[in-house]
Every structure is written in C-alpha cells, then in structure tokens.
Short mmCIF file of C-alpha atoms in Angstrom, two decimals:
data_model
loop_
_atom_site.label_atom_id
_atom_site.label_comp_id
_atom_site.label_asym_id
_atom_site.label_seq_id
_atom_site.Cartn_x
_atom_site.Cartn_y
_atom_site.Cartn_z
CA MET A 191 11.13 244.24 -28.01
CA LYS A 192 7.97 246.28 -27.34
CA MET A 193 5.07 245.52 -29.66
CA ASP A 194 3.86 248.24 -32.03
CA LEU A 195 0.12 248.68 -31.36
CA ASN A 196 -0.43 250.22 -34.78
CA ALA A 197 0.99 247.09 -36.40
CA VAL A 198 -1.55 244.97 -34.52
CA ILE A 199 -4.35 247.30 -35.62
CA GLU A 200 -3.23 247.12 -39.27
CA THR A 201 -3.12 243.32 -39.15
CA VAL A 202 -6.62 243.08 -37.71
CA GLU A 203 -7.89 245.57 -40.29
CA THR A 204 -6.80 243.26 -43.11
CA GLY A 205 -9.57 240.89 -42.02
CA TYR A 206 -7.50 237.71 -42.37
CA GLN A 207 -8.49 235.45 -39.48
CA ASP A 208 -5.19 233.59 -39.02
CA ALA A 209 -3.02 236.71 -39.24
CA ALA A 210 -5.29 238.65 -36.88
CA MET A 211 -5.31 235.78 -34.41
CA MET A 212 -1.50 235.55 -34.34
CA ALA A 213 -1.14 239.34 -33.90
CA LEU A 214 -3.69 239.39 -31.04
CA GLN A 215 -2.11 236.36 -29.35
CA ALA A 216 1.27 238.12 -29.39
CA PHE A 217 -0.33 241.28 -27.94
CA ASN A 218 -2.10 239.23 -25.25
CA LYS A 219 1.10 237.44 -24.26
CA GLU A 220 2.96 240.73 -23.84
CA LYS A 221 0.15 242.53 -21.95
CA CYS A 222 -1.33 239.66 -19.90
CA GLN A 223 0.15 241.03 -16.64
CA CYS A 224 -0.56 244.69 -17.45
CA PHE A 225 -3.22 246.10 -15.10
CA THR A 226 -2.49 249.84 -15.29
CA PHE A 227 -2.33 252.05 -18.38
CA ASP A 228 -0.99 255.56 -18.85
CA GLY A 229 -2.30 258.13 -21.31
CA ASP A 230 0.11 257.08 -24.08
CA GLY A 231 -1.58 254.93 -26.69
CA ARG A 232 -5.10 255.50 -25.38
CA VAL A 233 -6.47 256.43 -28.81
CA GLU A 234 -4.85 253.34 -30.35
CA ARG A 235 -6.25 251.08 -27.59
CA GLN A 236 -9.77 252.42 -28.17
CA ARG A 237 -9.35 251.89 -31.92
CA LEU A 238 -8.14 248.32 -31.38
CA GLY A 239 -11.11 247.70 -29.04
CA LYS A 240 -13.61 248.79 -31.72
CA LEU A 241 -11.91 246.63 -34.32
CA VAL A 242 -11.82 243.52 -32.14
CA ILE A 243 -15.50 243.82 -31.17
CA ARG A 244 -16.44 244.10 -34.86
CA PHE A 245 -14.12 241.23 -35.75
CA LEU A 246 -15.79 239.09 -33.07
CA GLU A 247 -19.16 239.46 -34.80
CA ARG A 248 -17.86 237.35 -37.68
CA ASP A 249 -18.03 233.56 -37.94
CA LEU A 250 -14.67 232.70 -36.35
CA GLN A 251 -12.90 229.60 -35.12
CA PRO A 252 -13.01 229.16 -31.30
CA SER A 253 -9.24 229.81 -31.09
CA CYS A 254 -9.67 233.16 -32.85
CA GLN A 255 -12.70 234.03 -30.72
CA LEU A 256 -10.60 233.29 -27.65
CA ALA A 257 -7.78 235.57 -28.84
CA CYS A 258 -10.25 238.42 -29.47
CA LEU A 259 -11.86 238.00 -26.06
CA GLU A 260 -8.52 237.90 -24.24
CA THR A 261 -7.62 241.18 -25.94
CA ILE A 262 -10.94 242.72 -24.84
CA ARG A 263 -10.37 241.51 -21.28
CA ILE A 264 -6.93 243.16 -21.19
CA LEU A 265 -8.15 246.40 -22.79
CA SER A 266 -11.18 246.55 -20.45
CA ARG A 267 -8.83 246.96 -17.50
CA ASP A 268 -8.29 250.54 -18.70
CA LYS A 269 -11.25 252.51 -17.34
CA ASN A 270 -10.64 255.22 -19.93
CA CYS A 271 -11.03 252.82 -22.85
CA LEU A 272 -14.38 251.22 -22.05
CA GLU A 273 -16.48 253.14 -24.57
CA PRO A 274 -16.10 250.60 -27.43
CA PHE A 275 -17.26 247.79 -25.12
CA ALA A 276 -20.24 249.53 -23.47
CA THR A 277 -22.46 249.85 -26.57
CA PRO A 278 -25.58 247.71 -27.00
CA GLN A 279 -23.97 245.94 -29.96
CA ALA A 280 -20.79 245.16 -28.02
CA ILE A 281 -22.62 243.89 -24.89
CA GLN A 282 -24.91 241.79 -27.07
CA THR A 283 -21.91 240.28 -28.87
CA LEU A 284 -20.19 239.47 -25.60
CA GLY A 285 -23.44 238.10 -24.16
CA ARG A 286 -23.80 235.79 -27.15
CA HIS A 287 -20.27 234.46 -26.74
CA ALA A 288 -20.93 234.01 -23.00
CA GLY A 289 -24.04 232.00 -23.85
CA ILE A 290 -26.36 234.33 -21.91
CA GLU A 291 -27.89 236.43 -24.69
CA HIS A 292 -31.63 236.56 -24.00
CA SER A 293 -33.83 236.08 -27.07
CA GLU A 294 -37.49 235.10 -26.66
CA GLY A 295 -38.16 231.72 -28.28
CA VAL A 296 -34.69 231.49 -29.86
CA THR A 297 -32.20 228.80 -28.87
CA SER A 298 -28.67 230.10 -29.43
CA GLU A 299 -25.79 227.83 -30.32
CA ILE A 300 -23.73 226.99 -27.22
CA PRO A 301 -20.22 228.45 -27.61
CA ASP A 302 -16.99 226.68 -26.69
CA VAL A 303 -16.55 226.49 -22.88
CA GLU A 304 -13.24 228.40 -22.91
CA VAL A 305 -14.89 231.10 -25.02
CA ILE A 306 -17.78 231.31 -22.54
CA VAL A 307 -15.41 231.79 -19.61
CA GLU A 308 -13.38 234.46 -21.39
CA ALA A 309 -16.52 236.34 -22.47
CA LEU A 310 -17.85 236.24 -18.88
CA LYS A 311 -14.56 237.65 -17.58
CA CYS A 312 -14.82 240.48 -20.13
CA LEU A 313 -18.39 241.26 -19.08
CA CYS A 314 -17.40 241.26 -15.37
CA ASN A 315 -14.64 243.81 -16.06
CA ILE A 316 -16.82 246.01 -18.25
CA VAL A 317 -19.95 245.93 -16.07
CA PHE A 318 -17.92 246.61 -12.92
CA ASN A 319 -16.24 249.70 -14.41
CA SER A 320 -18.88 251.15 -16.75
CA PRO A 321 -22.31 252.52 -15.68
CA SER A 322 -23.26 252.63 -19.38
CA ALA A 323 -22.54 248.90 -19.72
CA GLN A 324 -24.57 248.23 -16.56
CA GLU A 325 -27.56 250.02 -18.09
CA VAL A 326 -27.20 248.23 -21.44
CA GLY A 327 -26.87 244.84 -19.71
CA ALA A 328 -30.06 245.51 -17.77
CA GLU A 329 -31.93 246.55 -20.93
CA LEU A 330 -30.75 243.41 -22.76
CA ARG A 331 -32.01 241.31 -19.82
CA LEU A 332 -28.76 239.39 -19.49
CA ILE A 333 -29.88 238.42 -15.99
CA VAL A 334 -32.52 236.15 -17.57
CA GLY A 335 -29.86 234.22 -19.51
CA LEU A 336 -27.74 233.95 -16.37
CA THR A 337 -30.59 232.55 -14.29
CA GLU A 338 -31.54 230.06 -17.01
CA ARG A 339 -28.05 228.60 -16.82
CA LEU A 340 -28.08 228.80 -13.03
CA LYS A 341 -30.98 226.33 -13.04
CA LEU A 342 -28.56 223.84 -14.59
CA CYS A 343 -25.94 224.28 -11.85
CA ASN A 344 -25.81 220.50 -11.30
CA ASP A 345 -25.03 219.85 -14.98
CA ARG A 346 -21.42 218.59 -15.04
CA HIS A 347 -21.16 219.88 -18.62
CA TRP A 348 -20.46 223.30 -17.13
CA SER A 349 -17.04 223.78 -15.58
CA HIS A 350 -16.44 225.44 -12.21
CA GLU A 351 -15.19 228.57 -14.01
CA VAL A 352 -18.38 228.96 -16.06
CA ARG A 353 -20.55 228.58 -12.96
CA PHE A 354 -18.33 230.85 -10.87
CA PHE A 355 -18.23 233.72 -13.37
CA ASP A 356 -21.98 233.35 -14.03
CA LEU A 357 -22.45 233.99 -10.32
CA ARG A 358 -19.88 236.81 -10.22
CA LEU A 359 -21.61 238.62 -13.09
CA THR A 360 -25.00 238.11 -11.42
CA PHE A 361 -23.56 239.56 -8.21
CA LEU A 362 -22.27 242.63 -10.04
CA PHE A 363 -25.59 243.30 -11.75
CA THR A 364 -27.55 242.94 -8.48
CA ALA A 365 -25.04 245.08 -6.58
CA LEU A 366 -24.95 247.89 -9.15
CA ARG A 367 -28.49 247.93 -10.56
CA VAL A 368 -31.55 248.26 -8.31
CA ASP A 369 -33.88 247.29 -11.21
CA VAL A 370 -31.98 244.04 -11.87
CA ARG A 371 -32.02 243.31 -8.15
CA GLY A 372 -35.80 243.60 -8.09
CA GLN A 373 -36.16 241.62 -11.32
CA LEU A 374 -34.17 238.70 -9.94
CA ALA A 375 -35.91 238.81 -6.56
CA HIS A 376 -39.49 238.92 -7.84
CA GLU A 377 -39.92 238.13 -11.55
CA LEU A 378 -37.28 235.40 -11.59
CA ARG A 379 -38.01 234.09 -8.04
CA GLY A 380 -34.39 234.57 -7.10
CA VAL A 381 -34.54 233.50 -3.44
CA SER A 382 -35.98 230.10 -4.33
CA LEU A 383 -33.64 229.69 -7.31
CA LEU A 384 -30.51 230.62 -5.36
CA SER A 385 -31.52 228.55 -2.32
CA ASP A 386 -31.71 225.53 -4.63
CA ALA A 387 -28.34 226.47 -6.11
CA LEU A 388 -26.89 226.76 -2.60
CA GLU A 389 -28.24 223.35 -1.64
CA SER A 390 -26.92 221.78 -4.85
CA THR A 391 -23.48 223.44 -4.65
CA LEU A 392 -22.97 222.31 -1.06
CA GLY A 393 -24.27 218.80 -1.81
CA LEU A 394 -26.84 218.63 1.00
CA ARG A 395 -29.49 216.18 2.15
CA TRP A 396 -32.43 216.97 4.43
CA LEU A 397 -32.49 215.23 7.81
CA ASP A 398 -35.66 216.98 8.95
CA THR A 399 -37.89 219.87 7.87
CA PHE A 400 -35.31 222.46 8.90
CA GLU A 401 -32.09 220.47 9.28
CA VAL A 402 -29.54 219.56 6.61
CA ALA A 403 -26.26 217.66 6.37
CA ARG A 404 -23.83 216.76 3.60
CA ALA A 405 -25.18 214.15 1.22
CA ASP A 406 -22.04 212.03 1.50
CA LYS A 407 -21.76 210.99 5.15
CA GLY A 408 -18.04 210.41 4.67
CA ASP A 409 -17.60 214.18 4.11
CA GLU A 410 -19.13 215.20 7.45
CA GLY A 411 -16.65 217.10 9.58
CA LEU A 412 -14.29 217.74 6.65
CA PRO A 413 -13.68 221.28 5.28
CA LEU A 414 -15.77 222.22 2.27
CA PRO A 415 -13.92 221.87 -1.07
CA ARG A 416 -12.33 225.11 -2.34
CA GLN A 417 -14.31 225.47 -5.57
CA GLU A 418 -17.65 224.75 -3.93
CA THR A 419 -16.82 227.30 -1.22
CA GLU A 420 -16.02 229.95 -3.83
CA ARG A 421 -19.33 229.43 -5.62
CA THR A 422 -21.24 229.28 -2.35
CA MET A 423 -19.85 232.66 -1.25
CA GLU A 424 -20.93 234.23 -4.56
CA ILE A 425 -24.45 232.85 -4.07
CA LEU A 426 -24.54 234.22 -0.51
CA LYS A 427 -23.51 237.66 -1.80
CA ILE A 428 -26.25 237.65 -4.46
CA LEU A 429 -28.85 236.55 -1.93
CA PHE A 430 -27.72 239.38 0.35
CA ASN A 431 -28.32 241.89 -2.47
CA ILE A 432 -31.83 240.69 -3.31
CA THR A 433 -33.00 240.30 0.32
CA PHE A 434 -31.61 243.61 1.55
CA ASP A 435 -35.03 245.06 2.50
CA THR A 436 -36.65 241.79 3.61
CA SER A 437 -36.23 242.26 7.37
CA ARG A 438 -37.88 245.70 7.10
CA ARG A 439 -41.19 244.48 5.66
CA ASP A 440 -43.89 241.94 6.46
CA VAL A 441 -43.75 238.58 4.69
CA ASP A 442 -46.60 236.18 3.97
CA GLU A 443 -46.66 232.49 4.94
CA GLU A 444 -45.24 231.33 1.60
CA GLU A 445 -42.29 233.72 1.86
CA ALA A 446 -41.74 232.80 5.52
CA ALA A 447 -41.53 229.11 4.58
CA LEU A 448 -39.02 229.97 1.84
CA TYR A 449 -36.84 231.99 4.24
CA ARG A 450 -36.98 229.27 6.90
CA HIS A 451 -35.80 226.80 4.26
CA LEU A 452 -32.93 229.14 3.43
CA CYS A 453 -32.15 229.73 7.13
CA ALA A 454 -31.66 225.97 7.63
CA ILE A 455 -29.03 225.97 4.86
CA LEU A 456 -27.37 229.06 6.36
CA ARG A 457 -27.17 227.30 9.72
CA PHE A 458 -25.25 224.53 7.98
CA CYS A 459 -22.92 227.16 6.45
CA LEU A 460 -22.36 228.70 9.86
CA MET A 461 -21.44 225.35 11.38
CA SER A 462 -19.13 224.34 8.48
CA LYS A 463 -15.47 225.05 7.84
CA ALA A 464 -13.77 226.02 4.60
CA ASP A 465 -10.20 225.33 3.54
CA GLY A 466 -8.14 227.44 5.97
CA GLU A 467 -8.98 229.89 8.78
CA ASP A 468 -9.11 233.01 6.61
CA ARG A 469 -11.41 231.38 4.06
CA THR A 470 -13.64 230.05 6.87
CA GLU A 471 -13.84 233.55 8.38
CA GLU A 472 -14.83 235.03 5.00
CA PHE A 473 -17.38 232.24 4.45
CA HIS A 474 -18.96 232.83 7.87
CA SER A 475 -18.95 236.60 7.32
CA HIS A 476 -21.11 236.29 4.19
CA THR A 477 -23.40 233.87 6.04
CA VAL A 478 -23.87 236.26 8.99
CA ASN A 479 -24.52 239.19 6.64
CA LEU A 480 -27.30 237.25 4.90
CA LEU A 481 -28.82 235.97 8.17
CA GLY A 482 -29.18 239.61 9.22
CA ASN A 483 -31.45 240.22 6.20
CA LEU A 484 -33.92 237.44 6.99
CA PRO A 485 -37.23 238.09 8.77
CA LEU A 486 -36.81 237.81 12.54
CA MET A 487 -39.62 235.27 12.76
CA CYS A 488 -37.51 232.87 10.66
CA LEU A 489 -34.42 232.92 12.87
CA ASP A 490 -35.96 230.33 15.21
CA VAL A 491 -34.69 227.77 12.67
CA LEU A 492 -31.21 228.32 14.14
CA LEU A 493 -32.48 226.66 17.32
CA THR A 494 -34.54 223.80 15.83
CA PRO A 495 -32.01 220.91 15.50
CA LYS A 496 -32.28 218.35 18.29
CA VAL A 497 -29.68 218.35 21.04
CA GLN A 498 -27.12 215.64 20.32
CA GLN A 499 -23.98 214.39 21.97
CA GLY A 500 -21.43 217.19 21.81
CA SER A 501 -24.07 219.91 21.30
CA ILE A 502 -24.21 223.02 23.47
CA GLU A 503 -27.51 222.77 25.33
CA TYR A 504 -29.28 225.53 27.26
CA MET A 505 -32.84 225.30 28.58
CA GLY A 506 -33.28 222.15 26.49
CA VAL A 507 -32.41 224.01 23.24
CA ASN A 508 -29.50 223.40 20.83
CA MET A 509 -27.35 226.53 21.08
CA ASP A 510 -24.57 225.45 18.69
CA ALA A 511 -25.44 228.12 16.09
CA VAL A 512 -25.83 230.92 18.66
CA SER A 513 -22.53 229.92 20.28
CA MET A 514 -20.86 230.02 16.85
CA LEU A 515 -22.26 233.52 16.24
CA LEU A 516 -20.96 234.62 19.63
CA ASP A 517 -17.47 233.26 18.89
CA PHE A 518 -17.55 234.96 15.48
CA MET A 519 -18.45 238.29 17.13
CA ASP A 520 -15.72 237.85 19.76
CA ARG A 521 -13.06 237.35 17.07
CA ARG A 522 -14.21 240.51 15.32
CA LEU A 523 -14.09 242.44 18.60
CA ASP A 524 -10.41 241.59 18.97
CA ARG A 525 -9.49 242.90 15.51
CA GLU A 526 -10.46 246.54 16.13
CA HIS A 527 -10.24 247.20 12.38
CA LYS A 528 -13.12 248.35 10.16
CA LEU A 529 -15.53 247.54 12.97
CA LYS A 530 -18.54 249.06 11.22
CA GLU A 531 -18.22 246.69 8.25
CA THR A 532 -16.98 243.61 10.10
CA LEU A 533 -18.66 243.73 13.51
CA THR A 534 -22.04 245.45 13.27
CA PRO A 535 -23.73 242.66 11.23
CA SER A 536 -23.07 240.07 13.96
CA LEU A 537 -23.97 242.56 16.73
CA ASN A 538 -27.30 243.34 15.04
CA LEU A 539 -28.05 239.67 14.39
CA LEU A 540 -27.43 238.69 18.04
CA THR A 541 -29.44 241.69 19.29
CA GLU A 542 -32.51 240.90 17.18
CA SER A 543 -32.29 237.18 17.97
CA ALA A 544 -32.13 237.98 21.69
CA ARG A 545 -35.05 240.37 21.36
CA VAL A 546 -37.42 237.74 19.92
CA HIS A 547 -36.14 234.45 21.39
CA ARG A 548 -36.11 234.14 25.17
CA GLU A 549 -33.74 231.14 25.20
CA THR A 550 -31.23 232.97 23.00
CA ARG A 551 -31.36 236.07 25.20
CA LYS A 552 -30.82 234.13 28.42
CA PHE A 553 -27.96 232.12 26.89
CA LEU A 554 -26.25 235.28 25.61
CA ARG A 555 -26.76 237.01 28.93
CA MET A 556 -25.12 234.10 30.73
CA LYS A 557 -22.11 234.41 28.38
CA ILE A 558 -21.86 238.22 28.13
CA LEU A 559 -23.37 239.49 31.40
CA PRO A 560 -22.86 236.80 34.03
CA PRO A 561 -23.68 237.76 37.66
CA LEU A 562 -21.50 240.73 38.54
CA ARG A 563 -18.52 239.99 40.78
CA ASP A 564 -15.76 242.35 39.63
CA VAL A 565 -16.70 245.78 40.98
CA LYS A 566 -13.16 247.06 41.57
CA ASN A 567 -12.47 247.81 37.90
CA ARG A 568 -14.40 250.00 35.48
CA PRO A 569 -16.82 248.04 33.26
CA GLU A 570 -14.73 248.87 30.17
CA VAL A 571 -11.49 247.52 31.68
CA GLY A 572 -10.65 243.88 31.03
CA ASN A 573 -10.89 241.18 28.35
CA SER A 574 -14.32 239.69 29.00
CA LEU A 575 -17.08 240.06 26.40
CA ARG A 576 -18.79 242.59 28.66
CA ASN A 577 -15.62 244.68 28.93
CA LYS A 578 -15.08 244.67 25.15
CA LEU A 579 -18.67 245.66 24.38
CA VAL A 580 -18.74 248.41 27.01
CA ARG A 581 -15.54 249.86 25.50
CA LEU A 582 -17.37 250.11 22.18
CA MET A 583 -20.17 252.15 23.77
CA THR A 584 -17.91 255.21 23.54
CA HIS A 585 -16.49 254.35 20.10
CA ILE A 586 -15.98 257.20 17.65
CA ASP A 587 -18.25 255.52 15.07
CA THR A 588 -21.89 256.17 15.97
CA ASP A 589 -23.19 252.95 14.37
CA VAL A 590 -20.67 250.81 16.24
CA LYS A 591 -21.36 252.32 19.65
CA HIS A 592 -25.13 252.19 19.08
CA CYS A 593 -25.04 248.49 18.10
CA ALA A 594 -22.87 247.52 21.08
CA ALA A 595 -25.07 249.46 23.52
CA GLU A 596 -28.27 248.04 22.00
CA LEU A 597 -27.11 244.44 22.46
CA LEU A 598 -26.27 245.02 26.13
CA PHE A 599 -29.54 246.93 26.66
CA VAL A 600 -31.59 244.06 25.24
CA LEU A 601 -29.67 241.54 27.39
CA CYS A 602 -30.67 243.69 30.37
CA LYS A 603 -34.31 243.40 29.17
CA GLU A 604 -34.22 247.16 28.50
CA SER A 605 -34.14 247.89 32.23
CA VAL A 606 -32.28 251.16 32.85
CA SER A 607 -31.17 250.25 36.38
CA ARG A 608 -29.82 246.88 35.26
CA PHE A 609 -28.13 248.45 32.22
CA VAL A 610 -26.40 251.08 34.38
CA LYS A 611 -25.36 248.40 36.86
CA TYR A 612 -23.42 246.49 34.18
CA THR A 613 -22.06 249.41 32.13
CA GLY A 614 -21.87 252.46 34.40
CA TYR A 615 -24.02 255.56 33.90
CA GLY A 616 -21.26 257.38 32.02
CA ASN A 617 -21.11 254.69 29.33
CA ALA A 618 -24.88 254.22 29.28
CA ALA A 619 -25.76 257.92 28.92
CA GLY A 620 -25.63 257.97 25.10
CA LEU A 621 -28.25 255.27 24.60
CA LEU A 622 -30.40 256.49 27.49
CA ALA A 623 -30.42 260.04 26.10
CA ALA A 624 -31.38 258.79 22.64
CA ARG A 625 -34.20 256.67 24.11
CA GLY A 626 -35.52 259.35 26.47
CA LEU A 627 -34.63 257.23 29.50
CA MET A 628 -32.28 259.57 31.37
CA CYS A 629 -34.56 259.48 34.39
CA GLY A 630 -34.75 255.70 34.48
CA GLY A 631 -37.51 253.24 33.64
CA ARG A 632 -37.70 250.65 30.85
CA GLY A 633 -37.58 250.49 27.08
CA LYS A 634 -40.54 249.41 24.95
CA GLY A 635 -39.52 245.75 24.59
CA ARG A 636 -41.63 243.02 26.17
CA TYR A 637 -39.77 240.53 28.32
CA SER A 638 -40.59 237.93 30.95
CA GLU A 639 -40.41 239.08 34.56
CA ASP A 640 -37.52 237.58 36.49
CA GLU A 641 -35.24 239.01 39.12
CA ASP A 642 -31.65 240.05 38.49
CA THR A 643 -29.80 238.01 41.11
CA ASP A 644 -26.92 239.86 42.75
CA THR A 645 -23.78 238.08 43.87
CA GLU A 646 -22.64 238.38 47.45
CA GLU A 647 -19.61 240.42 46.30
CA TYR A 648 -21.88 242.91 44.52
CA ARG A 649 -24.30 243.26 47.43
CA GLU A 650 -21.45 244.00 49.85
CA ALA A 651 -19.85 246.56 47.54
CA LYS A 652 -23.05 248.20 46.24
CA PRO A 653 -23.16 251.12 48.74
CA ASN A 654 -19.65 252.18 47.65
CA ILE A 655 -20.11 251.83 43.88
CA ASN A 656 -19.97 255.06 41.91
CA PRO A 657 -22.94 254.73 39.52
CA VAL A 658 -21.24 256.92 36.90
CA THR A 659 -18.05 254.85 36.61
CA GLY A 660 -19.66 251.54 37.64
CA ARG A 661 -16.96 250.58 40.17
CA VAL A 662 -16.06 250.89 43.83
CA GLU A 663 -14.17 254.10 44.51
CA GLU A 664 -12.55 255.37 47.67
CA LYS A 665 -14.39 258.27 49.24
CA LEU A 666 -12.54 261.48 48.50
CA PRO A 667 -12.02 264.06 51.27
CA ASN A 668 -14.64 266.82 51.37
CA PRO A 669 -12.96 269.92 49.81
CA MET A 670 -15.26 272.21 51.81
CA GLU A 671 -14.40 270.69 55.16
CA GLY A 672 -13.31 273.39 57.60
CA MET A 673 -14.85 276.24 55.56
CA THR A 674 -17.27 278.72 57.03
CA GLU A 675 -20.74 279.10 55.46
CA GLU A 676 -19.64 282.40 53.90
CA GLN A 677 -16.57 280.78 52.31
CA LYS A 678 -18.72 277.95 50.96
CA GLU A 679 -21.12 280.49 49.44
CA ASN A 680 -18.22 282.36 47.80
CA GLU A 681 -16.87 279.15 46.26
CA ALA A 682 -20.35 278.28 44.96
CA MET A 683 -20.70 281.72 43.34
CA LYS A 684 -17.27 281.37 41.70
CA LEU A 685 -18.44 278.09 40.20
CA VAL A 686 -21.70 279.65 38.98
CA ASN A 687 -19.80 282.55 37.37
CA MET A 688 -17.38 280.15 35.66
CA PHE A 689 -20.26 278.13 34.20
CA ASP A 690 -22.02 281.33 33.14
CA LYS A 691 -18.92 282.63 31.34
CA MET A 692 -18.31 279.31 29.51
CA SER A 693 -21.97 279.20 28.54
CA ARG A 694 -21.92 282.76 27.16
CA ASP A 695 -18.69 282.02 25.26
CA GLN A 696 -20.40 278.87 23.91
CA VAL A 697 -17.68 276.64 25.33
CA ILE A 698 -20.38 274.53 26.98
CA GLN A 699 -24.16 274.35 26.75
CA PRO A 700 -25.95 273.65 30.04
CA MET A 701 -28.50 270.85 29.60
CA ALA A 702 -31.47 269.49 31.48
CA VAL A 703 -33.67 266.43 31.13
CA GLY A 704 -36.90 267.37 29.37
CA PRO A 705 -40.41 265.94 29.90
CA ASP A 706 -39.71 263.34 27.20
CA GLY A 707 -36.72 262.02 29.15
CA LYS A 708 -34.27 263.38 26.57
CA LEU A 709 -31.62 266.06 27.06
CA ALA A 710 -32.56 269.60 26.08
CA SER A 711 -30.77 272.91 26.55
CA LEU A 712 -31.30 274.44 30.00
CA GLU A 713 -32.42 277.69 28.37
CA SER A 714 -35.25 275.97 26.47
CA ALA A 715 -36.21 273.97 29.59
CA VAL A 716 -36.48 277.20 31.65
CA GLN A 717 -38.45 278.89 28.85
CA ARG A 718 -40.86 275.94 28.68
CA LEU A 719 -41.33 276.05 32.46
CA SER A 720 -42.07 279.81 32.31
CA GLU A 721 -44.64 279.28 29.58
CA GLN A 722 -46.31 276.54 31.60
CA ARG A 723 -46.49 278.83 34.66
CA SER A 724 -47.87 281.72 32.59
CA SER A 725 -50.47 279.41 31.13
CA SER A 726 -51.52 278.12 34.56
CA ASP A 727 -51.69 281.70 35.92
CA SER A 728 -53.96 282.83 33.06
CA ASP A 729 -56.18 279.79 33.63
CA ALA A 730 -56.47 280.75 37.29
CA ASP A 731 -57.57 284.26 36.32
#
C-alpha cells in the first residue's frame, strides 16, 4: 500500500517525537531505493522538507535525528526540492549534526556517529546539486570544521564512513567553489595537511628523505585495503583541486620541499596495487592526474630511490616509476575511449618529465622510438608505442593530437629532421605548422648534443623513403613520359586552371610558408612580397 505523504506531514506537524519518528521511518523504508521523482507530490515533498529541517533543530533522541536525516537525504535526491535545504539555517543545522559547524571559540557537542554520517551524506547531496547551498556552505566556513576533523584522521574513534564522507564533502566544496579551494590551499595549508592525511591513511614509514614504504613490513607487496584505498583516492582528488595552478607558477624553496615530500608519497601510490585491476587503474589515474599538477622541478623525486634487485635500471637510475607511467599510458592508448580525459594527463606528464630529465627522456626514447628498422610500413601502422602515438597525431580531438605529437617531438629533442624521420612529414605537419618549423630547424628546448644513430636497414632504404608517408614506396611511372614539350605545357596549364577555379570557388585556399615558418595564405604572401619590393624600390630612389 502506497504511503500518503500528507499523513506523514500531519504526523510530523503534531510535534510528538515518537509518532514523527515512526512516520518518517516508514516513509524512509518505502522510499529508500527511490532516486527519481516526477512532478506529482513536489509541493508536499518541499513542505515535508521544511518541516523536517525545523523538527531537527529541536533536542531529539539520536534515533529520531537519524530518521529526520534519512528523510532529508531521500528528499535531497530531487533537484527540484532542494530549496528548503539550501538556506543558511538548514545548512547550519546539518553542519551541526555532522559535527563540522564552525564557531570561533565554541566547542560543540559531538553528535552520535551514525547521525554524523547521515548528516554528511545529506550535505554531499545538497552541495552537489545546489549552487545556493554551495555558497551558504562557503559563507559558513564548513571547510574549517572539515579540516579540523581531518587533522584527527588517525583517531580510531572516527569510523571509515565519517572520514570518507568528510573527504567527499571537502572534494565537492573544492571542486565547485574557487574561493573554498583557495582557502584550503593557503589559509588552511591544505597541501601539508592532506599530505599528512595521505601518509597516515596509507600507513607509511620513511626509508630515506624521499622514499617511503608501508609501516608494516608484512604488508609489502600486498594490495592496499579497500577502505584505505577509497579514502586515499578522495584525498588525491582534493589535492588535485587545490594544486591545479601549481605547475603554472614559480614556487619558493619551502613549497618545493613540500611538493617533493608529496611526490615521494605519490611514487608509492604509483607503484602500489589496489584490490582488483579496475580499482588499481582508478587509483593510478588519480595519482597521475595529481603528479601532472606538481612543479616540474619536483618530479626528480620519481627517480631518487636506489636501484635494487628487481628494479628497472637505466644509466644508473631507478626507472621503476617511469616504466609504470609508460605502461599506464600504453593501456590507455589501447582503450580508444574518452582519450582526452583518460590519456592526455599521462602524455603531458611523460612529456614534461622527458623535457627536464635527460635520463627519463633517453629511457622513454629507447622504449618509444628505438632505432628505426621497419621502413616498409607507414609510421602509423602497427602495434608498437610509436605506431599508436603517430596514429593519434591525426586524431579528431586537437588536445589529444597535440599531446601525442609533443611527446614524440620532445623525444626527438625537438629536431625537425629527426621528428619527420620517425613520424613522416604528413603526420608531423600539424605540429610543425603550429611551431613555425615548416622549413625545418629545431624547437626552443635545450638538449645535449648526441647523434641519432641509423640502423643498417634504414641507411640502405633511406634514398627510397617517401618523406611525406615515412616509408619506402615503389617509384611510380612518370605520367609525362612520351609527351612532347607542348603537351606537357598544356597539362600544366590545365592543372593551374583547376587550382585557380577551386581557389575562386573557395574549395581550397592555396598556402605558402611565411617568414615566421608558419603557413599563410598564398595571396597574403604575394602581397607581402610586393610590399617589400615596393619598399626596396622607393629606398633605391
């Protein structure tokens, strides 16, 4: 039998705690799996929401508080009924029951743990769906109460659920409010606070200045526990939000030390496994996203651990972390789904690491661009890392193709000739045009001078390689063979007329390489040349 909402409202209106609790518990039981609401009963749901919030302000037993909060959580799923819960009074009431109400110099009574969890769930729903609630939460400085409890993350008094939903609510505020993001980052020293929380949640010990391991040696090599992984991923997401602009600005020595400390923990995350492949992939994804925000000067921490038995060594450096990043990128390349969101962070991270660390660049080049032997197939054909990345250089998404091309360009030390050799001029043209390098040369990066050693196969095939396609092609017969000079001239004029007609009809636009090395319309190039000649003639006069 379907419950009459008006009957619930009337029972709550009587003000009797036990009767209201029983009516709300019955409503909650019936609607606990309801996640979508139609227009019918919207007015009644809003009325019930206002009543329950007011009822919650009274001195109630924990069981009655819990029933009220469960009702609010269910009602807050309806985006059209959030108004009663987005007022300053409502957010303050929920914040008090969540134990995060911020009052200067006032110590609030700690609510029941189940009540705290339910209130946090309500706030997560409301803040996620209501811009008004986000603004009110920022004004009430709920983030301060959240960070105060975050400092006690090792306190076993707090259950996993309390700590998890504290972090989830913090993530929502930092994702949706720029002012809260800045407040946590600067006023509340969020990077330091969350780095400590990360270290505590993962249960780490320091082996060296920039090297960590699990505190319990018996846990080494085992997957991270599920609950700790869940909380860790929330912390990584919050840190991503508050460090979003870090790589774009200069940092002082104190900040650099803080980010190196964090980078050591992130290296541990990268080298660890969670419970199951999908969870591990998600865990590593959040880690890679955050690593991409850190100052480039701090990424050397990824290479600092000593080479040990079983480590991947290159030029005397431990490449375990770089190899893990490369494997992570390779798996994302194979998915071919949402590449911008899933692939570009790892592409950017590897590119910037290769740009500033010589050992990383040479290791990645060995893995991605080994000495060229296969010159029979186009560079984009095949299943090697080079083939996959070259395919992306003509991807429909501009960001994806730019990131793939940039990584290969950096691995070629920004040498145009080397870049064309490995990718073919046709694939390379987009990046070269954007960089003003259509006529050859080098990019602006600074790299050590070493020769690009050619394999015997490449040297033998080089005269027959088509630089546009990047492969050996059979010489085609000359279509003008056997023609007289007059016939050749006629064919040339036909071609000129065809180009002229397509240009006038704006089917094509003839282009030329300008003085800056970038493509410009042929018309503007001719006009510029005429102006230069006119100027030189007037100077001569």
